[in-house]
Amino acid sequence: MNKQLTLMILICMLLSACNKNTKTLPVETGVAKTLADYRKVNISDLQYQLQFDIPEEKTTEISGKNKMIFELKSVNQDLQIDFREDASLIKSVKTNGNNSAYRFELEHVIIPKEELKVGTNEIELEFIAGNTSLNRNDEFLYTLFVPDRARTAFPCFDQPNLKGKFQLNMSVPSHWKAMGNGKLVQTKENGNRTTYEFAKTKPLPTYLFSFVAGKFETITREHNGRKHTMYHRETDPEKLANNTDEIFRMLFESLDWLEEYTDVPYPFAKYDIVVIPSFQYGGMEHTGATLYNASRMFLDKNATQNRLLARANLIAHETAHMWFGDLVTMKWFDQVWLKEIFANFLADKITNPSFKDMNHDLKFQMAHFPSSYSVDRTTGPNPINQVLPNLKDAGTMYGAIIYHKSPIVMNMLENIIGKESLKKGLQTYMKNYAYDNASWEDLIAILDASTPFDLKHWSKVWFNKAGRPHLTTNISSRNGKITELKMVQKDAKGNPGDWTQDLHLIFGYKNESKRIKVNMNVPEVFVENAKGMDVPEYIIPNAKGDAYGFFKLDKQSKQYLLENLDGIKDDLVRGIALINLYENLREGFLSGNEFVTAIEKQIAKEENSLILERMLSYLKSVYWIDQTPDERKKIGKQLEDTLWIRLSNENDMSKKSSLYSALSSIAETPERLSQLFKVWKEEIAIGGFSLSETKATALACNLAIKMPEKADELIKTQTERIQNPDRKKKMHFVAPALSADAEVRNEFFESLKKEENRQIERWTLEALRYLNHPLRETEALTYLPDALELLKEIQITGDIFFPYNWLSVSYSGHQSKKAGDITRKFLEERPDYPENLKLKILQASDVVLKK
Ligand SMILES: [Zn+2]
């Protein structure tokens, strides 16, 4: 290369580097990654001083003020502040004390660079808060800003890696209470209004900033010198008495466990909980004031073991977030799984001691594998690690893969490096990145130092690859002895699989079983140890409960397990065998009829409550999804009888509860329905089983669909019976979806096209489930095209789980090829449909697409 050319290249490089520095950032809707990266480099020491004036009437505007104080490194760009609302809601803007000549463009308040200076800047904004994420109800409101909704309520830098210290003042009607992330400093009463002043928080990302206001009752308990308050709206004193102690006990146990495990004392000023009726999620980890769903917290007296466990896990999960997510936060929402992986993985560890009689490996299996498989078996699975160029699409990152596949993979990681190394590694990670942000790669770099294993490669396959390995066991034998055993892994398309994991094969014989460990690190592995062994009755390749994939059953194993599931005495192995059978059904290697017949025989014999509950839940879905109405007629009566007999003889309340739920779901014969109707009327009881208000309501709704001639009476009487005003309102909302009159139902569906009618997502989903009940399948087909059409809008207006849940209930009653055709047509006509949403559709419609 000659000198002149080298010089020219150098000049070009310099010029392009200069261009890069001065290039004006485009203004785009949402929060583009490029904008977020630019702000992260240039903005630091951020503080928000926020003031909101909350009126009592939910339709009256909320006015707000926000003073943003921060250090700026350079002023070569106009400053974009995020506000996803109408420009008219911005009332005034001042930059460093002077009126700003700001402009409003594509969801941003843009401050001219001339008004800014290197060093400390102050921007004061007066605005009307957008209502999108304020969840305004008649007597209360609560914010829910995850993942990028803070910008709908107030102008801010809405990105997880620009943490700010929040100082909040709120003025509310004096008979209301107000809660925030920070400690309450003081209240000032002025006429019929009270101002709450909260202390400045530690650095928080916008998605964790939160406030709640309204009519709430409180219960306070003390632990290790700190006061914790539970805010709630429950009116049933028995429900409160039955649950309060256990809620606080789990909360305190979680806090203690996490302080020990992370070696970091609780990192924020206070920790309260707020229990919200019909809350969208199970919980949301707002720092210092975590929100919970009332129906997940205040359980019925006869709650199943699984419900109790789910509550304990939920509390442990949200508490774990105080460290994993709140103290150390992911840099961007493409790694939102990074906080969920730890919250779920550690929640299991935290709750184990509270459920001493439970088989924890089985619990782990039941809690995570079926849900994760429900996505990975479809034609639209997503990897754990996803791509996210703009935060406005962050809501589509969520789903079973990040909540359930990630803890499974984390469990593998712990097995690879060891429990102590992982704990030590996480302690280092916590200390290095406290009140800051970190990525998965930052953690892997810490952990990689503690093991000779190639964690980086392993992490790539399990985190970046979608779907699951399909594993088959190929046996050759002569005279009853194995001559060759080959394990083969492929991906869903039949290409060789490159996942690496240990398999623990179990060989089952009449009176014993043998185990062999196989290191599955290539597409094909010959199991040398198996040579010469007797051919077993069955082989289960994932018998230890840590292996992940689709395990195709060989013919003999399949037949044996269908007939003798109860012959496997080890609960974990039997539970895994059940899951494998179900997955073989879903992958088309077993018929619905074979499955139901086999399960019906097991119902009478299954003693493990986790397996029984899983079995019954599979039974319900196979009954409705895989059986035609004629097939249902043939098996229905006998199935009802089997469930009824087991239910009547069962003493354990938790198992009784699962059996009751299965029976009321599948009941279709006139005799059984009239019996259940009498149960609802409280004329007869199911052997010592009292119907709680929740159960009676669910039964009334269920019967209203199956006994249309009694629908009016059921709905009217049940609505009158409900005492709690929040639950009464919900019943009023869902009633039209239960109506016997198709006109009323169609009109109700039409009403859901308006955003304001979908505001309480839980209610909407429940009503939509009724509209799409399998018994109304033909009619529900007419809803499907509109439900799909609405999806894009729902992703923008709804919260993070709403798009998938909306689809999931819309497909819940369908089993026809027609539903599959509607789906295919919808996608074919829209070749440019957003990829993440397309995957959600493929996930939710998997059953009908395979018809
Ligand atoms: Zn979480």
CSV table of N, CA and C in Angstrom, one decimal, residues 5 32 79 95 120 132 206 232 319 404 476 605 619 722 729 750 777 805 808 832 843 847:
chain,number,residue,atom,x,y,z
A,5,LEU,N,-2.1,6.7,-0.4
A,5,LEU,CA,-3.4,6.0,-0.2
A,5,LEU,C,-3.7,5.8,1.3
A,32,ALA,N,-35.7,4.4,21.0
A,32,ALA,CA,-34.8,3.6,20.2
A,32,ALA,C,-33.5,3.3,21.0
A,79,LEU,N,-31.9,17.7,23.2
A,79,LEU,CA,-32.1,16.7,24.2
A,79,LEU,C,-33.6,16.1,24.0
A,95,THR,N,-35.9,25.5,30.9
A,95,THR,CA,-34.6,24.9,30.9
A,95,THR,C,-33.7,25.9,31.7
A,120,THR,N,-24.2,20.7,35.2
A,120,THR,CA,-25.6,20.5,35.8
A,120,THR,C,-26.6,21.2,35.0
A,132,THR,N,-52.8,6.2,30.5
A,132,THR,CA,-52.6,4.8,30.0
A,132,THR,C,-52.2,3.8,31.1
A,206,THR,N,-36.8,3.9,35.6
A,206,THR,CA,-38.1,4.4,35.5
A,206,THR,C,-39.2,3.3,35.7
A,232,HIS,N,-54.4,-3.2,51.6
A,232,HIS,CA,-55.3,-4.1,50.9
A,232,HIS,C,-56.7,-3.6,50.9
A,319,THR,N,-39.7,-10.7,46.1
A,319,THR,CA,-38.7,-10.2,47.0
A,319,THR,C,-37.3,-10.4,46.5
A,404,HIS,N,-39.9,-19.6,32.5
A,404,HIS,CA,-39.8,-21.0,32.9
A,404,HIS,C,-38.6,-21.7,32.3
A,476,SER,N,-31.2,-51.5,19.6
A,476,SER,CA,-31.2,-52.8,18.8
A,476,SER,C,-30.9,-53.9,19.8
A,605,LYS,N,-55.7,-43.9,41.3
A,605,LYS,CA,-54.6,-44.4,42.0
A,605,LYS,C,-53.5,-43.3,42.4
A,619,LEU,N,-55.8,-33.5,31.6
A,619,LEU,CA,-57.1,-34.2,31.3
A,619,LEU,C,-58.1,-33.2,30.8
A,722,ILE,N,-72.5,-12.0,46.1
A,722,ILE,CA,-71.1,-11.5,46.3
A,722,ILE,C,-71.1,-10.2,47.2
A,729,LYS,N,-68.3,-5.9,41.0
A,729,LYS,CA,-68.1,-5.1,39.8
A,729,LYS,C,-67.7,-6.0,38.7
A,750,GLU,N,-68.1,-6.9,20.5
A,750,GLU,CA,-67.9,-5.7,19.8
A,750,GLU,C,-67.4,-4.6,20.7
A,777,GLU,N,-67.9,-23.1,20.2
A,777,GLU,CA,-66.8,-23.0,19.3
A,777,GLU,C,-67.2,-22.4,17.9
A,805,ASN,N,-51.9,-13.3,26.4
A,805,ASN,CA,-53.1,-13.8,27.1
A,805,ASN,C,-54.4,-13.6,26.3
A,808,SER,N,-54.3,-16.3,23.8
A,808,SER,CA,-54.5,-17.6,24.4
A,808,SER,C,-55.9,-17.8,24.8
A,832,ASP,N,-45.5,-8.7,6.2
A,832,ASP,CA,-44.7,-7.8,7.0
A,832,ASP,C,-45.1,-7.7,8.5
A,843,GLN,N,-47.5,-19.3,18.7
A,843,GLN,CA,-47.5,-20.0,20.0
A,843,GLN,C,-48.9,-20.3,20.5
A,847,VAL,N,-52.2,-25.6,18.6
A,847,VAL,CA,-53.1,-26.8,18.5
A,847,VAL,C,-53.9,-26.8,17.2
